[in-house]
Amino acid sequence: MKKVIILSCAVLLTANLLCGAILSSYSWCNVALSSAVIIVSAVLLYLVDVINIKDGYKVSLMLLFITIGLLEFILSLMAPNHVADNWWLIIVIALMAIQIITLIIIRSISNKLK
């Protein structure tokens, strides 16, 4: 599963960067934000696969993180081209923080249940 996560995210990142180079309407800010979303999603999915939690948590966390990652990617495409006063960026950062907090909570709950 680890290889699948790494390879699929590498392909998505490459496609994103190529689209950023080809399309003039796809600004550098959106490319950077969407690339960061892909990388953070890949790291979170890899961590879910690597850390020692129960299988039920792994499946549900992977589905949740993939869904939230897709939502973050769509939000990063619609974000304005500036960093200052960018509410789309704040929403993406908040969703990433929620994912990380969820992973920490699930890991501590899963360890207590053993």
PDB file of C-alpha atoms in Angstrom:
ATOM      1  CA  MET A   1       0.000   0.000   0.000  1.00  0.00           C
ATOM      2  CA  LYS A   2       2.904   2.330   0.727  1.00  0.00           C
ATOM      3  CA  LYS A   3       4.175   2.090  -2.841  1.00  0.00           C
ATOM      4  CA  VAL A   4       0.691   2.770  -4.217  1.00  0.00           C
ATOM      5  CA  ILE A   5       0.371   5.914  -2.103  1.00  0.00           C
ATOM      6  CA  ILE A   6       3.800   7.221  -3.081  1.00  0.00           C
ATOM      7  CA  LEU A   7       3.469   6.441  -6.791  1.00  0.00           C
ATOM      8  CA  SER A   8      -0.069   7.770  -7.181  1.00  0.00           C
ATOM      9  CA  CYS A   9       0.765  11.003  -5.393  1.00  0.00           C
ATOM     10  CA  ALA A  10       3.944  11.386  -7.463  1.00  0.00           C
ATOM     11  CA  VAL A  11       1.886  11.006 -10.647  1.00  0.00           C
ATOM     12  CA  LEU A  12      -0.710  13.507  -9.393  1.00  0.00           C
ATOM     13  CA  LEU A  13       2.008  15.988  -8.414  1.00  0.00           C
ATOM     14  CA  THR A  14       3.705  15.655 -11.806  1.00  0.00           C
ATOM     15  CA  ALA A  15       0.397  16.132 -13.631  1.00  0.00           C
ATOM     16  CA  ASN A  16      -0.380  19.167 -11.490  1.00  0.00           C
ATOM     17  CA  LEU A  17       2.990  20.760 -12.217  1.00  0.00           C
ATOM     18  CA  LEU A  18       2.652  20.043 -15.935  1.00  0.00           C
ATOM     19  CA  CYS A  19      -0.815  21.593 -16.003  1.00  0.00           C
ATOM     20  CA  GLY A  20       0.633  24.624 -14.218  1.00  0.00           C
ATOM     21  CA  ALA A  21       3.329  24.930 -16.868  1.00  0.00           C
ATOM     22  CA  ILE A  22       0.926  24.470 -19.788  1.00  0.00           C
ATOM     23  CA  LEU A  23      -2.108  26.502 -18.713  1.00  0.00           C
ATOM     24  CA  SER A  24      -1.710  30.264 -18.515  1.00  0.00           C
ATOM     25  CA  SER A  25      -4.839  30.660 -16.374  1.00  0.00           C
ATOM     26  CA  TYR A  26      -3.421  28.308 -13.724  1.00  0.00           C
ATOM     27  CA  SER A  27      -1.373  30.761 -11.654  1.00  0.00           C
ATOM     28  CA  TRP A  28       1.742  29.971  -9.635  1.00  0.00           C
ATOM     29  CA  CYS A  29      -0.135  30.544  -6.381  1.00  0.00           C
ATOM     30  CA  ASN A  30      -2.731  27.918  -7.261  1.00  0.00           C
ATOM     31  CA  VAL A  31      -0.054  25.500  -8.454  1.00  0.00           C
ATOM     32  CA  ALA A  32       1.893  25.919  -5.205  1.00  0.00           C
ATOM     33  CA  LEU A  33      -1.202  25.515  -3.043  1.00  0.00           C
ATOM     34  CA  SER A  34      -2.520  22.491  -4.930  1.00  0.00           C
ATOM     35  CA  SER A  35       0.938  20.897  -4.906  1.00  0.00           C
ATOM     36  CA  ALA A  36       1.142  21.426  -1.155  1.00  0.00           C
ATOM     37  CA  VAL A  37      -2.285  19.809  -0.782  1.00  0.00           C
ATOM     38  CA  ILE A  38      -1.120  16.766  -2.763  1.00  0.00           C
ATOM     39  CA  ILE A  39       2.072  16.439  -0.716  1.00  0.00           C
ATOM     40  CA  VAL A  40       0.330  16.846   2.659  1.00  0.00           C
ATOM     41  CA  SER A  41      -2.364  14.361   1.634  1.00  0.00           C
ATOM     42  CA  ALA A  42       0.314  11.877   0.577  1.00  0.00           C
ATOM     43  CA  VAL A  43       2.158  12.270   3.887  1.00  0.00           C
ATOM     44  CA  LEU A  44      -1.049  11.843   5.891  1.00  0.00           C
ATOM     45  CA  LEU A  45      -2.079   8.748   3.922  1.00  0.00           C
ATOM     46  CA  TYR A  46       1.411   7.304   4.347  1.00  0.00           C
ATOM     47  CA  LEU A  47       1.284   7.971   8.097  1.00  0.00           C
ATOM     48  CA  VAL A  48      -2.098   6.259   8.364  1.00  0.00           C
ATOM     49  CA  ASP A  49      -0.618   3.216   6.661  1.00  0.00           C
ATOM     50  CA  VAL A  50       2.573   3.193   8.732  1.00  0.00           C
ATOM     51  CA  ILE A  51       1.419   3.926  12.287  1.00  0.00           C
ATOM     52  CA  ASN A  52       0.148   1.142  14.469  1.00  0.00           C
ATOM     53  CA  ILE A  53      -3.649   1.547  14.612  1.00  0.00           C
ATOM     54  CA  LYS A  54      -6.489  -0.897  14.155  1.00  0.00           C
ATOM     55  CA  ASP A  55      -7.494  -1.804  10.598  1.00  0.00           C
ATOM     56  CA  GLY A  56     -10.989  -0.330  10.915  1.00  0.00           C
ATOM     57  CA  TYR A  57      -9.467   3.038  11.751  1.00  0.00           C
ATOM     58  CA  LYS A  58      -7.021   2.743   8.848  1.00  0.00           C
ATOM     59  CA  VAL A  59      -9.724   2.151   6.258  1.00  0.00           C
ATOM     60  CA  SER A  60     -12.002   4.909   7.511  1.00  0.00           C
ATOM     61  CA  LEU A  61      -9.152   7.408   7.943  1.00  0.00           C
ATOM     62  CA  MET A  62      -7.866   6.731   4.441  1.00  0.00           C
ATOM     63  CA  LEU A  63     -11.315   7.289   2.950  1.00  0.00           C
ATOM     64  CA  LEU A  64     -11.800  10.426   5.040  1.00  0.00           C
ATOM     65  CA  PHE A  65      -8.366  11.836   4.167  1.00  0.00           C
ATOM     66  CA  ILE A  66      -8.809  11.109   0.448  1.00  0.00           C
ATOM     67  CA  THR A  67     -12.194  12.872   0.482  1.00  0.00           C
ATOM     68  CA  ILE A  68     -10.884  15.878   2.388  1.00  0.00           C
ATOM     69  CA  GLY A  69      -7.789  15.969   0.153  1.00  0.00           C
ATOM     70  CA  LEU A  70      -9.989  16.103  -2.927  1.00  0.00           C
ATOM     71  CA  LEU A  71     -12.008  18.921  -1.357  1.00  0.00           C
ATOM     72  CA  GLU A  72      -8.800  20.786  -0.479  1.00  0.00           C
ATOM     73  CA  PHE A  73      -7.544  20.359  -4.034  1.00  0.00           C
ATOM     74  CA  ILE A  74     -10.768  21.802  -5.478  1.00  0.00           C
ATOM     75  CA  LEU A  75     -10.582  24.713  -3.028  1.00  0.00           C
ATOM     76  CA  SER A  76      -6.957  25.335  -3.989  1.00  0.00           C
ATOM     77  CA  LEU A  77      -7.965  25.589  -7.646  1.00  0.00           C
ATOM     78  CA  MET A  78     -10.610  28.214  -6.826  1.00  0.00           C
ATOM     79  CA  ALA A  79      -8.391  30.255  -4.487  1.00  0.00           C
ATOM     80  CA  PRO A  80      -7.440  33.792  -5.508  1.00  0.00           C
ATOM     81  CA  ASN A  81      -3.941  34.454  -6.830  1.00  0.00           C
ATOM     82  CA  HIS A  82      -2.718  36.277  -3.713  1.00  0.00           C
ATOM     83  CA  VAL A  83      -1.748  35.101  -0.265  1.00  0.00           C
ATOM     84  CA  ALA A  84      -2.898  38.113   1.772  1.00  0.00           C
ATOM     85  CA  ASP A  85      -6.553  38.041   2.850  1.00  0.00           C
ATOM     86  CA  ASN A  86      -7.084  34.682   1.149  1.00  0.00           C
ATOM     87  CA  TRP A  87      -9.975  32.907   2.881  1.00  0.00           C
ATOM     88  CA  TRP A  88      -9.673  29.863   0.605  1.00  0.00           C
ATOM     89  CA  LEU A  89      -6.119  29.362   1.880  1.00  0.00           C
ATOM     90  CA  ILE A  90      -7.309  29.658   5.478  1.00  0.00           C
ATOM     91  CA  ILE A  91      -9.983  27.010   4.849  1.00  0.00           C
ATOM     92  CA  VAL A  92      -7.417  24.643   3.303  1.00  0.00           C
ATOM     93  CA  ILE A  93      -5.038  25.144   6.241  1.00  0.00           C
ATOM     94  CA  ALA A  94      -7.891  24.568   8.713  1.00  0.00           C
ATOM     95  CA  LEU A  95      -8.869  21.328   6.954  1.00  0.00           C
ATOM     96  CA  MET A  96      -5.246  20.140   7.082  1.00  0.00           C
ATOM     97  CA  ALA A  97      -5.091  20.940  10.791  1.00  0.00           C
ATOM     98  CA  ILE A  98      -8.315  18.993  11.372  1.00  0.00           C
ATOM     99  CA  GLN A  99      -6.826  15.996   9.553  1.00  0.00           C
ATOM    100  CA  ILE A 100      -3.663  16.078  11.663  1.00  0.00           C
ATOM    101  CA  ILE A 101      -5.608  16.452  14.907  1.00  0.00           C
ATOM    102  CA  THR A 102      -7.903  13.582  13.878  1.00  0.00           C
ATOM    103  CA  LEU A 103      -4.888  11.359  13.204  1.00  0.00           C
ATOM    104  CA  ILE A 104      -3.375  12.188  16.603  1.00  0.00           C
ATOM    105  CA  ILE A 105      -6.657  11.496  18.402  1.00  0.00           C
ATOM    106  CA  ILE A 106      -7.281   8.203  16.567  1.00  0.00           C
ATOM    107  CA  ARG A 107      -3.743   7.031  17.304  1.00  0.00           C
ATOM    108  CA  SER A 108      -4.095   7.736  21.008  1.00  0.00           C
ATOM    109  CA  ILE A 109      -7.550   6.094  21.150  1.00  0.00           C
ATOM    110  CA  SER A 110      -6.350   3.034  19.239  1.00  0.00           C
ATOM    111  CA  ASN A 111      -3.356   2.608  21.558  1.00  0.00           C
ATOM    112  CA  LYS A 112      -5.572   2.787  24.656  1.00  0.00           C
ATOM    113  CA  LEU A 113      -7.920   0.113  23.280  1.00  0.00           C
ATOM    114  CA  LYS A 114      -5.130  -2.459  22.925  1.00  0.00           C
TER     115      LYS A 114
END
